[in-house]
GROMACS .gro file of C-alpha atoms in nm:
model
  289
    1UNK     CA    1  11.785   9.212   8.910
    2UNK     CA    2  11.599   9.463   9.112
    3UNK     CA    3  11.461   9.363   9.468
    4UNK     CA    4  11.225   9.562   9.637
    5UNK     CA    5  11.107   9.412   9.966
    6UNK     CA    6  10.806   9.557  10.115
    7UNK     CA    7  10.882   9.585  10.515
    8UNK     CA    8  11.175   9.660  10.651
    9UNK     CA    9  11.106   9.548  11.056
   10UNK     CA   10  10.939   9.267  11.071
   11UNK     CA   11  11.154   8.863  11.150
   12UNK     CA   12  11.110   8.776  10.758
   13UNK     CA   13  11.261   9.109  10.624
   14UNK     CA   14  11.534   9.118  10.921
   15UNK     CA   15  11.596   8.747  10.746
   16UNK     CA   16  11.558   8.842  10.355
   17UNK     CA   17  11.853   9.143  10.425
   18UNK     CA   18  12.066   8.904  10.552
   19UNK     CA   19  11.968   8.625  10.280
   20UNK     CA   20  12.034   8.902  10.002
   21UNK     CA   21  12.323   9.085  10.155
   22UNK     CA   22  12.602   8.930   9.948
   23UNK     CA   23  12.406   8.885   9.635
   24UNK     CA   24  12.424   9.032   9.295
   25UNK     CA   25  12.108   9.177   9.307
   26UNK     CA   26  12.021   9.543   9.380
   27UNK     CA   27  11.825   9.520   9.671
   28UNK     CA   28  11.567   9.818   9.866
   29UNK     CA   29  11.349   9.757  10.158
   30UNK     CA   30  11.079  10.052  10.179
   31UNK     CA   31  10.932  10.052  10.514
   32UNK     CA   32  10.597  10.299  10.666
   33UNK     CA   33  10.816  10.593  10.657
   34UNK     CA   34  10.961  10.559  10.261
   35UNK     CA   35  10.564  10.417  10.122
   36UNK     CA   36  10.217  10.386  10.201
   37UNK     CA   37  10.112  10.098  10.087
   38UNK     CA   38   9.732  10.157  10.094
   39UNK     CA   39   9.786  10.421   9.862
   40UNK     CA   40   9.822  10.390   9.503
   41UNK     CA   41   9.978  10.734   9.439
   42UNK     CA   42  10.207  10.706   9.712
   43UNK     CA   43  10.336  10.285   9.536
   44UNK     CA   44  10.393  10.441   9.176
   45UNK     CA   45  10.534  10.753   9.311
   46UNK     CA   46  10.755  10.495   9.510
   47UNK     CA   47  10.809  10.266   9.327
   48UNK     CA   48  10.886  10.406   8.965
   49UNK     CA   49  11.208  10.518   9.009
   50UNK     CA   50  11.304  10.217   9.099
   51UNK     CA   51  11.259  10.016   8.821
   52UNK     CA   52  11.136   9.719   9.016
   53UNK     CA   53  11.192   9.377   8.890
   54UNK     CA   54  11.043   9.173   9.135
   55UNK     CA   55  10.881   9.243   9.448
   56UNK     CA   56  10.846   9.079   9.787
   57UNK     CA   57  10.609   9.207  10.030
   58UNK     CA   58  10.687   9.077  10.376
   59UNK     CA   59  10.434   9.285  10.541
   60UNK     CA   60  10.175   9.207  10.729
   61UNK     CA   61   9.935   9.312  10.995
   62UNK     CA   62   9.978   9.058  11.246
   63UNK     CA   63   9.779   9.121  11.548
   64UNK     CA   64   9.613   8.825  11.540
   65UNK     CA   65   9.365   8.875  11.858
   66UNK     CA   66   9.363   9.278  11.771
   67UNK     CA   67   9.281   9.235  11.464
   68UNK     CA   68   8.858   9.136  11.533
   69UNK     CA   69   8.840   9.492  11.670
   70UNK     CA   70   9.090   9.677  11.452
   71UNK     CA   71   8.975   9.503  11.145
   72UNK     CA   72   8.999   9.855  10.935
   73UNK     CA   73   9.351   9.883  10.991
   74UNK     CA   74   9.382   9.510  10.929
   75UNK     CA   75   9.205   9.497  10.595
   76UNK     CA   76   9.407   9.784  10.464
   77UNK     CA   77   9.744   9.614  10.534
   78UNK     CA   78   9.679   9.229  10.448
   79UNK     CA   79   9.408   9.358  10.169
   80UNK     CA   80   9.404   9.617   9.980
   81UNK     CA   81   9.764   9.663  10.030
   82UNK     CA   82   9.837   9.350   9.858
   83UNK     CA   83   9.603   9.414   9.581
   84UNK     CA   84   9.784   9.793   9.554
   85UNK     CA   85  10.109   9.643   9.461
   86UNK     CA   86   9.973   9.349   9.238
   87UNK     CA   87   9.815   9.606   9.040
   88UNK     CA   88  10.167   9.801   9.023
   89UNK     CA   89  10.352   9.529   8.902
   90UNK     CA   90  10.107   9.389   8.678
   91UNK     CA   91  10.088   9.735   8.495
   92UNK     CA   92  10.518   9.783   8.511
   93UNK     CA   93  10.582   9.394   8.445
   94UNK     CA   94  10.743   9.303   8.785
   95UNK     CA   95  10.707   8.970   8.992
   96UNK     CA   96  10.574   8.969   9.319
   97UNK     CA   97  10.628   8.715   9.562
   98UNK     CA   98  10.361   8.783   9.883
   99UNK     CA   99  10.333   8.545  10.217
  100UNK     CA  100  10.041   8.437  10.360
  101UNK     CA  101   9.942   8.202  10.687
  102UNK     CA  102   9.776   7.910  10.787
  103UNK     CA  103   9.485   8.086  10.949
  104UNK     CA  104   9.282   8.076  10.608
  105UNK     CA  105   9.217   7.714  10.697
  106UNK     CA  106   8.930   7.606  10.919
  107UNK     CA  107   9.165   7.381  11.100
  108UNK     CA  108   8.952   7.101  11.103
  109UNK     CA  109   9.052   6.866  10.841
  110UNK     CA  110   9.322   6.671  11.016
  111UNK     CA  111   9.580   6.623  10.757
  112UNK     CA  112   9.781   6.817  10.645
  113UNK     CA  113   9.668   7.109  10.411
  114UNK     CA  114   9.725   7.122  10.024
  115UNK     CA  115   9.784   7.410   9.843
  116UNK     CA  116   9.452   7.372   9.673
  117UNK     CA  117   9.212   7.287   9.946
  118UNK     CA  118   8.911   7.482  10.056
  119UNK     CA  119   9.046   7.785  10.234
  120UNK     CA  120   8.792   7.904  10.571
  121UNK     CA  121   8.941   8.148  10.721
  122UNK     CA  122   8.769   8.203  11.143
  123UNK     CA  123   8.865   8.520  11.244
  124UNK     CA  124   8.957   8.898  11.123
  125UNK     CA  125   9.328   8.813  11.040
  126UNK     CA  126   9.271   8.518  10.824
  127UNK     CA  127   8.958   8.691  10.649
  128UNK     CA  128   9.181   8.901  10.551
  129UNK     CA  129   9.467   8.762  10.485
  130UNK     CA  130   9.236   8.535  10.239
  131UNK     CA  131   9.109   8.838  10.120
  132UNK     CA  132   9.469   8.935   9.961
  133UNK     CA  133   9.497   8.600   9.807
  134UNK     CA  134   9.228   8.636   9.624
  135UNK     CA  135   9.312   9.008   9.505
  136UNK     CA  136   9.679   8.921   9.401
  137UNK     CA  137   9.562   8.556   9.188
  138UNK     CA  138   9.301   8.768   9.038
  139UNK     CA  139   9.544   9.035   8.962
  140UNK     CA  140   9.832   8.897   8.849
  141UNK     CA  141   9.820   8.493   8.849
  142UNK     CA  142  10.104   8.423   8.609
  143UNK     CA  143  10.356   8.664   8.768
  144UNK     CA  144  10.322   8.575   9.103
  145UNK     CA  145  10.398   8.349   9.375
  146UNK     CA  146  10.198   8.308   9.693
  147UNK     CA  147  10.363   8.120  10.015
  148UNK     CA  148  10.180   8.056  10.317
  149UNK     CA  149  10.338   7.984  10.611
  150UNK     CA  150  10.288   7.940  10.994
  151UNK     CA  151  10.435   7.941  11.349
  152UNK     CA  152  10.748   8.224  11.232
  153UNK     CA  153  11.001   8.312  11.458
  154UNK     CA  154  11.387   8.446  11.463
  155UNK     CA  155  11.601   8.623  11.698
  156UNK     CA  156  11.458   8.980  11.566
  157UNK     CA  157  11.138   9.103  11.697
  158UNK     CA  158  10.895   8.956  11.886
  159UNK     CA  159  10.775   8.604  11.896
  160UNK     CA  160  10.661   8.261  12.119
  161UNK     CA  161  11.011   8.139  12.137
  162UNK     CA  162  11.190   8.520  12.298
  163UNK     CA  163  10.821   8.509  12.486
  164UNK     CA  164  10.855   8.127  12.658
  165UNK     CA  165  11.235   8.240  12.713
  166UNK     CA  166  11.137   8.527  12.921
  167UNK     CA  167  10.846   8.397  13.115
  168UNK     CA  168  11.035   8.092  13.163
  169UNK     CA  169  11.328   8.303  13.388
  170UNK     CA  170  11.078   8.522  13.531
  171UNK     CA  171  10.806   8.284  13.606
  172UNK     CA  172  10.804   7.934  13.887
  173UNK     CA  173  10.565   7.768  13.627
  174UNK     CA  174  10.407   7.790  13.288
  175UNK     CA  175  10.078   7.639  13.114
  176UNK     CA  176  10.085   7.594  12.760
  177UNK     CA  177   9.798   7.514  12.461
  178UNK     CA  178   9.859   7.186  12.383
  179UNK     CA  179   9.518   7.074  12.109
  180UNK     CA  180   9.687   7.330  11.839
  181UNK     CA  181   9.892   7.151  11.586
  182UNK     CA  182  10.119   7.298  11.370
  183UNK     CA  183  10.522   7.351  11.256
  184UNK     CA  184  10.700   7.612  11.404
  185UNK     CA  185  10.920   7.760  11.087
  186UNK     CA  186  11.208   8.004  11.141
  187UNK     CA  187  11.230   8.281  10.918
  188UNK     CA  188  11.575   8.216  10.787
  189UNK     CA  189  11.406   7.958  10.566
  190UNK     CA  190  11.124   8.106  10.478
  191UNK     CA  191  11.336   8.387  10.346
  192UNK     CA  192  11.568   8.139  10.166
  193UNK     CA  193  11.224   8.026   9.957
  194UNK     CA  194  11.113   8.389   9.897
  195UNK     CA  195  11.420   8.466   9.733
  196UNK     CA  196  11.443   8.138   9.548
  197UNK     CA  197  11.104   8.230   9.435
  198UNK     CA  198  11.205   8.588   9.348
  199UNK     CA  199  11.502   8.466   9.164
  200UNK     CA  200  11.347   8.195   8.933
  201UNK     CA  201  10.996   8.396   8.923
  202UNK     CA  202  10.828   8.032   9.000
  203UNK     CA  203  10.491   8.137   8.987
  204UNK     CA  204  10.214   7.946   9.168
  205UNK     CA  205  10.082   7.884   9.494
  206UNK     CA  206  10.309   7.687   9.748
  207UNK     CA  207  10.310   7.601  10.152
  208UNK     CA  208  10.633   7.649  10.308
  209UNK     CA  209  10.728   7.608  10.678
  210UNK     CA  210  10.950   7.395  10.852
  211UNK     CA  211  10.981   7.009  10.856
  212UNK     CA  212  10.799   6.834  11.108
  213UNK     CA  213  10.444   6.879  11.335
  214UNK     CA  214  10.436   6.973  11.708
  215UNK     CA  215  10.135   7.143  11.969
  216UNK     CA  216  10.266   7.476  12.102
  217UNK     CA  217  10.317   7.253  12.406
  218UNK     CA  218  10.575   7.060  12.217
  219UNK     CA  219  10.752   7.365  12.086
  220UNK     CA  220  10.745   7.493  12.436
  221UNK     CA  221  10.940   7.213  12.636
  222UNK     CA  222  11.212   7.217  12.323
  223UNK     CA  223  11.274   7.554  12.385
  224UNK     CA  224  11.294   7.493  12.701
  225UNK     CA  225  11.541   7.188  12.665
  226UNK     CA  226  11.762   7.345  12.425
  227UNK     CA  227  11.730   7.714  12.636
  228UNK     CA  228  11.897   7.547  12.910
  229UNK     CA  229  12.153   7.324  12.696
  230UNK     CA  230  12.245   7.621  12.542
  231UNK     CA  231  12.283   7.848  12.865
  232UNK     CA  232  11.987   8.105  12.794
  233UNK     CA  233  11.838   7.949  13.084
  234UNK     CA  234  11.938   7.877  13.407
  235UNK     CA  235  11.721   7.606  13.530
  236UNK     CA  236  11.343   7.417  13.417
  237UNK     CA  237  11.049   7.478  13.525
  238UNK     CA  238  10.745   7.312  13.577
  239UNK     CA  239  10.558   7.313  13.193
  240UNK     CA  240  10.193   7.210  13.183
  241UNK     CA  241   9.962   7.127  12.927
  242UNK     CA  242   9.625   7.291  12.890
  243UNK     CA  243   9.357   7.296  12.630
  244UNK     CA  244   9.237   7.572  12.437
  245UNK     CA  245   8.917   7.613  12.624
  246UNK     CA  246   9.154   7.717  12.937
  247UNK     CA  247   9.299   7.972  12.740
  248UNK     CA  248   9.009   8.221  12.553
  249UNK     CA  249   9.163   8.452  12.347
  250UNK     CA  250   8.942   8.710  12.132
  251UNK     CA  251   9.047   8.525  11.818
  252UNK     CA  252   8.975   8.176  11.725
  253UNK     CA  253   9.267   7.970  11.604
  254UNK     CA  254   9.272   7.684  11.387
  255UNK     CA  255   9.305   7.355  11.597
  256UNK     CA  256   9.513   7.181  11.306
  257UNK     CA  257   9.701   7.366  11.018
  258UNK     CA  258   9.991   7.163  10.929
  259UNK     CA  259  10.065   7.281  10.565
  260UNK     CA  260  10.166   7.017  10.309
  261UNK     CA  261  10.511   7.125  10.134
  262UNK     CA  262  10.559   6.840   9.888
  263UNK     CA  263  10.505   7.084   9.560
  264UNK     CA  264  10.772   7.343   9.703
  265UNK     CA  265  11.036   7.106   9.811
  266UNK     CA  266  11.014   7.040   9.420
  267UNK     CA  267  10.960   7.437   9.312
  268UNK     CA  268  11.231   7.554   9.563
  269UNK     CA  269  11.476   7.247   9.576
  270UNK     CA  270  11.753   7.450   9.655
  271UNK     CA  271  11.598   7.508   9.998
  272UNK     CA  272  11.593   7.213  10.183
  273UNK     CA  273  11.309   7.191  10.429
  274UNK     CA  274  11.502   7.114  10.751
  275UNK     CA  275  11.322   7.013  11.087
  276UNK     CA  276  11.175   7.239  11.332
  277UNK     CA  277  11.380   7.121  11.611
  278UNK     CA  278  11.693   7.175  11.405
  279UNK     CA  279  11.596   7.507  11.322
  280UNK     CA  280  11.495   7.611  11.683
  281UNK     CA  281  11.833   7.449  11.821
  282UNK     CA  282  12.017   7.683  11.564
  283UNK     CA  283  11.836   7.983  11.586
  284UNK     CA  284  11.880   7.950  11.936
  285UNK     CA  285  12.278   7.939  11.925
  286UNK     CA  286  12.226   8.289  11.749
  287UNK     CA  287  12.062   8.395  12.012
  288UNK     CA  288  12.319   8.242  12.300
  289UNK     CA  289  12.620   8.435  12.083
   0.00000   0.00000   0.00000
């Protein structure tokens, strides 16, 4: 079939090329410079030629703290973007698979979150990443899949494990957020249940991140642990927990947002949720080689 992936820079697309590179499919990631995606003319223009059979749009505005004072440029991406390319493939008869994150959750319920809870979102980002929910199950709810996930990171781009690395060479002693629960999820499998959506157009709403529940704290000492196992760092450092109160950042993050995965385990059983600590210890070896 043909693939079209919308982003071409961010972790999850660096982790969809790989994830597609050897399949049968004929596969095009369109980044800023080959579409606008806040324009409709510029999508069909785009678009039309290529016939598009599904389509997975891994991008995102993801300036979480920027994003209450840039919330123009934030709208357009996680927004109207997403409601853009619904309409496209609702009116050409594609699939679209689109990701979403945590943040439209209050974070207060202390459980973890089923797909069908109330979503809240607290701050610019998850407004609007709520905001393109809404737009693409309006749009097009039997021809699409929506996956939220949280806490993404790979050895492309920027992210908290590369960040702790770093500080934790440079710096004598770190402080880390330790009342914000969540799972830490590598891309690799996130991309593994995009495509599995993509491939069997399973259409519906599903939470997908890795196996397991840790405080940023947590992740921090494993990557830590395993940094120095795995020679990426020479030596530990002092690691010290902190609440969130010690640590103001312009936008508020949900305290709690572990996401319930029980219907896509079923939907994507080819997948295999795997533990976060697993994944981090892996990723990490890609990173070491």
């Amino acid at each position: 079939m043909n693939i079209v992936i919308i982003g071409k820079s961010g972790q999850l697309a660096f982790e969809l090329s790989r994830e597609l590179d050897n399949s049968a499919h004929q596969v095009t990631f369109l980044g800023r410079d080959n579409i606008d995606v806040t324009s409709s003319d510029s999508i069909y223009a785009t678009l039309a030629p290529l016939s598009v059979d599904v389509l997975i749009n891994a991008s995102a505005y993801t300036a979480v703290d920027k994003a209450e004072e840039d919330t123009e440029a934030c709208d357009a991406i996680n927004s109207l973007a997403v409601a853009n390319l619904a309409k496209y493939c609702k009116a050409n008869g594609a699939f679209m698979v689109h990701v979403s994150t945590d943040y439209v959750f209050n974070g207060h319920k202390g459980s973890p979150y089923l797909t069908g809870d109330p979503i809240e979102p607290q701050g610019a980002y998850g407004k609007s990443k709520a905001a393109g929910e809404k737009a693409l199950l309006e749009i097009l709810p039997e021809a699409s899949c929506l996956i939220r996930t949280a806490w993404v990171y790979s050895s492309h781009g920027n992210n908290f494990v590369k960040t702790m690395l770093r500080l934790m060479a440079e710096k004598p002693q770190l402080t880390v957020i330790d009342d914000q629960i969540g799972t830490p999820t590598w891309a690799k499998g996130l991309a593994k249940a995009c495509v599995s959506a993509a491939e069997n157009k399973t259409a519906g709403v599903y939470h997908w991140t890795d196996e397991g529940v840790a405080s940023w704290y947590d992740f921090a000492l494993a990557i830590q642990e395993l940094g120095v196992e795995k020679g990426l760092l020479d030596k530990s450092i002092p690691v010290l927990p902190i609440p969130s109160s010690q640590y103001p950042t312009p936008a508020k993050r949900p305290h709690y947002s572990v996401l319930d995965k029980q219907t896509a385990r079923e939907a994507f059983a080819s997948c295999k949720p795997t533990h976060w600590r697993k994944q981090l210890a892996d990723m990490l070896d890609e990173l070491s080689a």
